[in-house]
Amino acid sequence: MPTEERCRLIIDGQNFEFGVQGNFFVGDDVVLYNKNTDNSISGCSWEHLGYKIIDVFNSDEYENLLKSVKKNIIEGIKNIGLVIDEQEFKLQNYHKYITKSSDHYQIVNHTKNLINDDFDINIDKLIKKFEDHVRCNLSSHIKDLGKSHVQIRIIRPNSLDINPPHRDSYLDYWKKILNVWIPITGSNKNSSLPIVPKSHLLSEKKILRTKAREALINGNLYTVPCIISTTEGPFEMIRPNPQKGQALIFTPYLIHGAAINNNNDTTRISLELRFEKAETKD
């Protein structure tokens, strides 16, 4: 029978908690990350950390990216029959336009399942910038999905518009990918994506979690499993906080999520890309 537990986190020294319903269990004594398999960061100088902040976009590229993100969000708003002034609409004020959670969740159903062709930038041409920081070739085509996958994440202030703490690698189709997280607007020390450094090396016997598609938070069922805590207590997370034009890249085995937006009156919007490992470089 599902039970309710409190997910307790420490993010940059600040305590957070929220309720999660599900069936919770502790895993076996095994570290899922193995640098000798098809991991996207194997052999990198930053492999022991599991993540890195890199410079990616010049000012023109970033502005084009921002316009493309805005276009897709406006399309999601239009899809549910809402009318807004597109010229006046500012991404950081999204929560002032979308005041009903039911409307927000419908918009997110659009923005969480986008592909390369939904953007007015050539995502495939960006790949070289990310390949420069890993020791493998990358592809935006995810074989197990049969397509590319791009997600716009929209986190309203003081809300639970979040993914719970999780590893993407619990889902088989993400095991060989490189995660890319790009701040778009409203991202700062109070709102950017939290991670647990070096957690890709943490044994499953130290993790209390649900299975996939079993965690219920604030009435929403999540695809990813929810990691509720370690067996030694709450996670100590940090927000690496990449700046405009930068990206956070990390292994799918790294624990991340719970990107609570502590800004008082600003929506945080980010872009998530996933590149699959293609082959090892010489």
mmCIF file of N, CA, C and O in Angstrom, residues 5 9 31 47 60 83 98-99 103 106 110 124 137-138 147 150 162 164 174 182 203-204 211 219 228 242 257-258 266:
data_model
loop_
_atom_site.group_PDB
_atom_site.id
_atom_site.type_symbol
_atom_site.label_atom_id
_atom_site.label_comp_id
_atom_site.label_asym_id
_atom_site.label_seq_id
_atom_site.Cartn_x
_atom_site.Cartn_y
_atom_site.Cartn_z
ATOM 1 N N GLU A 5 5.396 10.065 2.729
ATOM 2 C CA GLU A 5 6.627 10.406 3.420
ATOM 3 C C GLU A 5 6.933 11.879 3.151
ATOM 4 O O GLU A 5 6.412 12.482 2.214
ATOM 5 N N LEU A 9 15.098 18.051 2.210
ATOM 6 C CA LEU A 9 16.294 18.407 1.463
ATOM 7 C C LEU A 9 17.002 19.576 2.120
ATOM 8 O O LEU A 9 16.372 20.400 2.787
ATOM 9 N N VAL A 31 26.540 0.129 -7.053
ATOM 10 C CA VAL A 31 26.678 1.452 -7.656
ATOM 11 C C VAL A 31 26.331 1.307 -9.130
ATOM 12 O O VAL A 31 27.005 0.580 -9.862
ATOM 13 N N GLU A 47 34.763 13.766 -14.223
ATOM 14 C CA GLU A 47 33.924 12.579 -14.040
ATOM 15 C C GLU A 47 33.615 12.324 -12.569
ATOM 16 O O GLU A 47 32.492 11.903 -12.226
ATOM 17 N N ASP A 60 24.085 36.551 -29.583
ATOM 18 C CA ASP A 60 23.093 36.373 -30.655
ATOM 19 C C ASP A 60 22.437 35.000 -30.564
ATOM 20 O O ASP A 60 21.212 34.867 -30.722
ATOM 21 N N VAL A 83 -5.889 33.708 -24.473
ATOM 22 C CA VAL A 83 -5.446 34.796 -25.344
ATOM 23 C C VAL A 83 -4.581 35.759 -24.536
ATOM 24 O O VAL A 83 -4.991 36.228 -23.468
ATOM 25 N N ILE A 98 -0.709 32.995 -16.295
ATOM 26 C CA ILE A 98 -1.254 31.653 -16.064
ATOM 27 C C ILE A 98 -1.435 31.488 -14.564
ATOM 28 O O ILE A 98 -0.518 31.107 -13.840
ATOM 29 N N THR A 99 -2.646 31.798 -14.106
ATOM 30 C CA THR A 99 -2.894 31.831 -12.666
ATOM 31 C C THR A 99 -3.539 30.552 -12.135
ATOM 32 O O THR A 99 -3.580 30.342 -10.923
ATOM 33 N N ASP A 103 -4.467 25.119 -15.851
ATOM 34 C CA ASP A 103 -3.990 25.654 -17.133
ATOM 35 C C ASP A 103 -2.486 25.408 -17.284
ATOM 36 O O ASP A 103 -2.012 25.011 -18.359
ATOM 37 N N GLN A 106 -1.621 21.863 -18.332
ATOM 38 C CA GLN A 106 -1.910 21.613 -19.744
ATOM 39 C C GLN A 106 -0.830 22.208 -20.645
ATOM 40 O O GLN A 106 -0.436 21.600 -21.640
ATOM 41 N N HIS A 110 2.493 20.338 -23.270
ATOM 42 C CA HIS A 110 3.033 20.707 -24.579
ATOM 43 C C HIS A 110 4.543 20.924 -24.518
ATOM 44 O O HIS A 110 5.293 20.394 -25.343
ATOM 45 N N ASP A 124 21.344 20.489 -33.701
ATOM 46 C CA ASP A 124 22.399 19.551 -34.099
ATOM 47 C C ASP A 124 23.744 20.254 -34.296
ATOM 48 O O ASP A 124 24.799 19.676 -34.047
ATOM 49 N N ASN A 137 31.423 11.046 -29.126
ATOM 50 C CA ASN A 137 30.544 11.762 -30.032
ATOM 51 C C ASN A 137 29.118 11.690 -29.502
ATOM 52 O O ASN A 137 28.740 10.748 -28.806
ATOM 53 N N LEU A 138 28.330 12.690 -29.826
ATOM 54 C CA LEU A 138 26.975 12.800 -29.309
ATOM 55 C C LEU A 138 25.969 12.932 -30.441
ATOM 56 O O LEU A 138 26.308 13.394 -31.535
ATOM 57 N N LYS A 147 13.457 9.593 -31.658
ATOM 58 C CA LYS A 147 13.361 11.023 -31.975
ATOM 59 C C LYS A 147 14.280 11.815 -31.044
ATOM 60 O O LYS A 147 14.870 11.261 -30.110
ATOM 61 N N VAL A 150 13.408 17.514 -26.395
ATOM 62 C CA VAL A 150 13.725 18.815 -25.817
ATOM 63 C C VAL A 150 12.590 19.187 -24.872
ATOM 64 O O VAL A 150 11.424 18.992 -25.192
ATOM 65 N N ILE A 162 7.868 21.098 -9.828
ATOM 66 C CA ILE A 162 9.220 20.529 -9.805
ATOM 67 C C ILE A 162 9.180 19.042 -10.134
ATOM 68 O O ILE A 162 8.142 18.394 -10.033
ATOM 69 N N PRO A 164 10.786 15.622 -8.549
ATOM 70 C CA PRO A 164 11.405 15.252 -7.276
ATOM 71 C C PRO A 164 12.883 14.912 -7.488
ATOM 72 O O PRO A 164 13.326 14.739 -8.627
ATOM 73 N N TRP A 174 17.375 6.717 -20.838
ATOM 74 C CA TRP A 174 18.253 7.847 -20.536
ATOM 75 C C TRP A 174 19.652 7.416 -20.080
ATOM 76 O O TRP A 174 20.485 8.259 -19.770
ATOM 77 N N ILE A 182 19.923 24.416 -19.384
ATOM 78 C CA ILE A 182 20.257 25.763 -19.834
ATOM 79 C C ILE A 182 19.299 26.770 -19.196
ATOM 80 O O ILE A 182 18.085 26.678 -19.393
ATOM 81 N N SER A 203 25.976 4.263 -3.614
ATOM 82 C CA SER A 203 25.359 2.941 -3.684
ATOM 83 C C SER A 203 23.854 3.034 -3.497
ATOM 84 O O SER A 203 23.349 3.858 -2.729
ATOM 85 N N GLU A 204 23.135 2.144 -4.177
ATOM 86 C CA GLU A 204 21.686 2.101 -4.054
ATOM 87 C C GLU A 204 21.239 1.703 -2.642
ATOM 88 O O GLU A 204 20.111 2.007 -2.241
ATOM 89 N N LYS A 211 9.642 3.450 -7.193
ATOM 90 C CA LYS A 211 9.880 3.012 -8.559
ATOM 91 C C LYS A 211 9.413 4.101 -9.513
ATOM 92 O O LYS A 211 8.830 5.103 -9.109
ATOM 93 N N GLY A 219 -0.704 15.867 -5.957
ATOM 94 C CA GLY A 219 -1.711 15.364 -6.894
ATOM 95 C C GLY A 219 -1.197 15.001 -8.260
ATOM 96 O O GLY A 219 -1.952 14.564 -9.121
ATOM 97 N N ILE A 228 13.610 9.916 -1.857
ATOM 98 C CA ILE A 228 13.096 10.643 -0.697
ATOM 99 C C ILE A 228 14.217 11.135 0.221
ATOM 100 O O ILE A 228 14.142 12.204 0.816
ATOM 101 N N PRO A 242 24.450 28.061 -13.363
ATOM 102 C CA PRO A 242 25.058 28.587 -14.589
ATOM 103 C C PRO A 242 24.434 29.921 -14.976
ATOM 104 O O PRO A 242 23.257 30.174 -14.698
ATOM 105 N N GLY A 257 17.214 17.565 -9.209
ATOM 106 C CA GLY A 257 15.775 17.842 -9.153
ATOM 107 C C GLY A 257 15.420 18.729 -7.982
ATOM 108 O O GLY A 257 16.282 19.378 -7.389
ATOM 109 N N ALA A 258 14.129 18.757 -7.635
ATOM 110 C CA ALA A 258 13.630 19.596 -6.539
ATOM 111 C C ALA A 258 14.025 21.057 -6.745
ATOM 112 O O ALA A 258 14.463 21.732 -5.814
ATOM 113 N N THR A 266 8.965 35.931 -9.705
ATOM 114 C CA THR A 266 9.582 35.683 -11.003
ATOM 115 C C THR A 266 9.479 34.200 -11.347
ATOM 116 O O THR A 266 9.873 33.343 -10.544
#
